[in-house]
PDB file of C-alpha atoms in Angstrom:
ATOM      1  CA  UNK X   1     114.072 107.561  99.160  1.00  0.00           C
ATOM      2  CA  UNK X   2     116.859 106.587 101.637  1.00  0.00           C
ATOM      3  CA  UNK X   3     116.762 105.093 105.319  1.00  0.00           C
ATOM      4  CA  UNK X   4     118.819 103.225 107.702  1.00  0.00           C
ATOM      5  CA  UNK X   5     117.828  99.526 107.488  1.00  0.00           C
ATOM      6  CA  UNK X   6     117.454 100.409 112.090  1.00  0.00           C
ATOM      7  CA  UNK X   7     114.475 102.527 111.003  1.00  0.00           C
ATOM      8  CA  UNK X   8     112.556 100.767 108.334  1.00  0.00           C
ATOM      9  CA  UNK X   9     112.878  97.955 110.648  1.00  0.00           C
ATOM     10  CA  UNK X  10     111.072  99.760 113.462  1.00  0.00           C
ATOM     11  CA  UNK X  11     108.639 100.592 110.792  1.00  0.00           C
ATOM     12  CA  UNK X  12     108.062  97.245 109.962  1.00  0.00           C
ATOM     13  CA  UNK X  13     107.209  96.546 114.204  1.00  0.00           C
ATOM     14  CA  UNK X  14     104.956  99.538 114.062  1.00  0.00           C
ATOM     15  CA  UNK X  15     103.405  97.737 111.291  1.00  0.00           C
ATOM     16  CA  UNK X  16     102.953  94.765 113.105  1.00  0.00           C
ATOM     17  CA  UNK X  17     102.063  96.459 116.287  1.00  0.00           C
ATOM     18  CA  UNK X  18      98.856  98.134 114.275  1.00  0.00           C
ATOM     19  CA  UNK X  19      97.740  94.628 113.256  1.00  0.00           C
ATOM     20  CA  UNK X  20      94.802  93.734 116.075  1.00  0.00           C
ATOM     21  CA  UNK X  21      96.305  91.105 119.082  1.00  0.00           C
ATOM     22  CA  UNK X  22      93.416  88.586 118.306  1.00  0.00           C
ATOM     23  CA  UNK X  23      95.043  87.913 114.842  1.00  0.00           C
ATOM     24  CA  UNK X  24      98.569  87.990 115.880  1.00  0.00           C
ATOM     25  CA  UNK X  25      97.569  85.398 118.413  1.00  0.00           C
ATOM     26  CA  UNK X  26      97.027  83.461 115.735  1.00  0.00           C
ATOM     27  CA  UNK X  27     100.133  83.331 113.543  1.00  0.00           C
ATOM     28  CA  UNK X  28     101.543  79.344 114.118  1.00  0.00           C
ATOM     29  CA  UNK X  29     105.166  78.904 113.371  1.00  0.00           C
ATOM     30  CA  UNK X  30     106.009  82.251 111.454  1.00  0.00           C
ATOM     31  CA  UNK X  31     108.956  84.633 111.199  1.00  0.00           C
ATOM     32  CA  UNK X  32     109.563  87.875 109.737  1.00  0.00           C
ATOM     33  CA  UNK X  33     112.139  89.257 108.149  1.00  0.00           C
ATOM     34  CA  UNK X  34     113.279  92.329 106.590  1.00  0.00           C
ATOM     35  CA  UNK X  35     115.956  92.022 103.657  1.00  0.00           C
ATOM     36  CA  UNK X  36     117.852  94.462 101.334  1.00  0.00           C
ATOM     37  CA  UNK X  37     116.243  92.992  98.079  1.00  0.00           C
ATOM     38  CA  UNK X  38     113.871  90.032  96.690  1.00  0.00           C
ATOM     39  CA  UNK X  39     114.692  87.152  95.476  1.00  0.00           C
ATOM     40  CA  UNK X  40     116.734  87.375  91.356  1.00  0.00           C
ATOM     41  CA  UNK X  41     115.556  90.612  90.942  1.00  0.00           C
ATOM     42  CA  UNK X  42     111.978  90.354  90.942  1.00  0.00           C
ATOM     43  CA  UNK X  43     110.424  93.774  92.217  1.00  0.00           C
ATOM     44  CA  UNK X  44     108.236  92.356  94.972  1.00  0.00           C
ATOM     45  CA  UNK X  45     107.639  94.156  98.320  1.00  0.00           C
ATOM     46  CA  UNK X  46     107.366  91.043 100.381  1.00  0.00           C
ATOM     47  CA  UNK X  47     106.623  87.495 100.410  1.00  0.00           C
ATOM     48  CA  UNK X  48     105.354  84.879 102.210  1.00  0.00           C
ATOM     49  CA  UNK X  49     107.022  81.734 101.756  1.00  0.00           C
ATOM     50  CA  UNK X  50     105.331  78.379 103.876  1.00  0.00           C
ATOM     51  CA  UNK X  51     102.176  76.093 104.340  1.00  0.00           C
ATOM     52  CA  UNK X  52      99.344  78.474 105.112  1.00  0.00           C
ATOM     53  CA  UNK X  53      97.008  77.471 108.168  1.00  0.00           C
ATOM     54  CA  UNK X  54      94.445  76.472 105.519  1.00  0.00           C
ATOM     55  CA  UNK X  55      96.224  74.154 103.884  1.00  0.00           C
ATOM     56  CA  UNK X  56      98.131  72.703 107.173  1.00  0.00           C
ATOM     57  CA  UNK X  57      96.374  68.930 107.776  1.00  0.00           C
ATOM     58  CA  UNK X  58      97.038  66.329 110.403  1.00  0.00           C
ATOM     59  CA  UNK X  59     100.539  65.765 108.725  1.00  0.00           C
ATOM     60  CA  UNK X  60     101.440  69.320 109.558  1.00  0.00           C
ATOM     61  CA  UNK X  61     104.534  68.505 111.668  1.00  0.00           C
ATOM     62  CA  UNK X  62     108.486  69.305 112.037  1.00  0.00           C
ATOM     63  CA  UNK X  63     108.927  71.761 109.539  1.00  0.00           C
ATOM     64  CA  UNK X  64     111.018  75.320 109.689  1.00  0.00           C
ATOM     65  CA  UNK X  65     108.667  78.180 110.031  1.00  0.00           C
ATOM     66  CA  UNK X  66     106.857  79.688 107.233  1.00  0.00           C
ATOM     67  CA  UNK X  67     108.726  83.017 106.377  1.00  0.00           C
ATOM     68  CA  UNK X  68     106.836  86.472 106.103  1.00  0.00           C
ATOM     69  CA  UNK X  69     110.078  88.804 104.308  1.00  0.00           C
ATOM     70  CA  UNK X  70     109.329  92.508 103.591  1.00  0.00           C
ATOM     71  CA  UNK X  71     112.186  94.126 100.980  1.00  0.00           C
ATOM     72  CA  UNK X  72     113.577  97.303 101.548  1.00  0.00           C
ATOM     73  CA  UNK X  73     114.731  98.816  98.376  1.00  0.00           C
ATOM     74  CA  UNK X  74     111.602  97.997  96.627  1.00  0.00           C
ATOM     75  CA  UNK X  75     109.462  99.950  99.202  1.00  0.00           C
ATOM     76  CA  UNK X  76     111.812 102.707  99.173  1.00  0.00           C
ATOM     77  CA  UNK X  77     111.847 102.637  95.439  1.00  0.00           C
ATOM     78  CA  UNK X  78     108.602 103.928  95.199  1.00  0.00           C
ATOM     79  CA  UNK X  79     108.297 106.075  98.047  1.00  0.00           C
ATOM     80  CA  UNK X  80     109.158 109.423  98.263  1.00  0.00           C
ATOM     81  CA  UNK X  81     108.247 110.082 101.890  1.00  0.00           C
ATOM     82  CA  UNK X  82     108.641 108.295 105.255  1.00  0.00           C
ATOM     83  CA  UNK X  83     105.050 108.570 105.794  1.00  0.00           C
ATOM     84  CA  UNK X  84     104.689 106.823 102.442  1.00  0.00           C
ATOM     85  CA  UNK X  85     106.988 104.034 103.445  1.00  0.00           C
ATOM     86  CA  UNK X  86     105.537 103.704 106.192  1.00  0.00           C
ATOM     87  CA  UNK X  87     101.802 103.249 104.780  1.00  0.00           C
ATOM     88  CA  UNK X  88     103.648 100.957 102.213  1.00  0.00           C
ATOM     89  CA  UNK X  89     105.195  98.586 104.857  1.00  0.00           C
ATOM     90  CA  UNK X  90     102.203  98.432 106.564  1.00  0.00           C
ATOM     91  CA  UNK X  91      99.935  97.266 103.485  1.00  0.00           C
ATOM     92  CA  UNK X  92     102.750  94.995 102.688  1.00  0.00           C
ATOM     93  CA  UNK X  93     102.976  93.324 105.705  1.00  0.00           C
ATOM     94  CA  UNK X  94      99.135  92.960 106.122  1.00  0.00           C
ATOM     95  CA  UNK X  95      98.742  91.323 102.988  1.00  0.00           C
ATOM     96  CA  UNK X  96     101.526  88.978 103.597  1.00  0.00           C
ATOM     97  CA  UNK X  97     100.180  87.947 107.201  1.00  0.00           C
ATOM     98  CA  UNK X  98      96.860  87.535 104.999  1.00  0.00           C
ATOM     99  CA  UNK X  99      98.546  84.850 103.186  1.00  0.00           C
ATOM    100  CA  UNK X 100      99.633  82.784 106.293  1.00  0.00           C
ATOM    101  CA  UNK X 101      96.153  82.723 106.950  1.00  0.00           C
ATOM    102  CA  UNK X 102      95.381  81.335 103.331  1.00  0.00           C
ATOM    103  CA  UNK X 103      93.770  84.810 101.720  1.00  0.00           C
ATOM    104  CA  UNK X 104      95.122  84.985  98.302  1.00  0.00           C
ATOM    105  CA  UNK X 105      95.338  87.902  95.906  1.00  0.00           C
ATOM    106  CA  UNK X 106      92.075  88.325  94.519  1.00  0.00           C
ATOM    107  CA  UNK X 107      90.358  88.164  97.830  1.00  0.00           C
ATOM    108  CA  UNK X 108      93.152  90.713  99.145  1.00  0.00           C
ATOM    109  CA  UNK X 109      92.577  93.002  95.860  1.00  0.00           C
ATOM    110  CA  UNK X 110      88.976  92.364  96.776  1.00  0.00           C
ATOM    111  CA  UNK X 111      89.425  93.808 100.395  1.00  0.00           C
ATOM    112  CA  UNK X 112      91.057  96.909  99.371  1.00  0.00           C
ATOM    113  CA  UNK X 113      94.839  95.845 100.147  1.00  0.00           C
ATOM    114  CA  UNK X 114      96.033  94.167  96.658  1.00  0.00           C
TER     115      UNK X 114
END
């Protein structure tokens, strides 16, 4: 599957746009990104990189954001559709945003988005 970094990029706000306003209220010192590919060729689809809120304590001060990155040849990789990629962003970036808010795999995989 190929598309224009512009568009997967929009699909990746739509994504965020679909996640409810109460939760995204809630996101403390965050950014996300889109890149071209993860980190020494791993195959992930995104990552969060930072301090989740559970683990943030009275020390929790003067740091860089915690970074939410969503890769765009992996998605495309196994997509065959835009609708796909799209579905695939959006589970992506939902189960990163889970881990800002200290959900880890198990619980995600538990939830239906692992």
């Amino acid at each position: 599957m190929t598309m224009s970094r512009e568009r997967f990029e929009e699909l990746v706000a739509d994504a965020l746009d679909s996640v409810p306003e109460q939760l995204l209220k809630l996101l403390s010192n965050v950014v996300i990104l889109v890149e071209d590919d993860s980190p020494d060729g791993q195959r992930l689809l995104g990552l969060y990189e930072g301090y989740a809120l559970t683990e943030r304590g009275a020390d929790y001060g003067a740091v860089l954001p915690d970074r939410i990155t969503i890769f765009r040849n992996p998605i495309l990789s196994i997509c065959d559709t835009e609708a796909q990629v799209a579905h695939e962003v959006t589970v992506t970036v939902v189960h990163e945003i889970a881990h800002h808010f200290g959900i880890d795999d198990a619980r995600l995989h538990q939830l239906g988005w692992g």
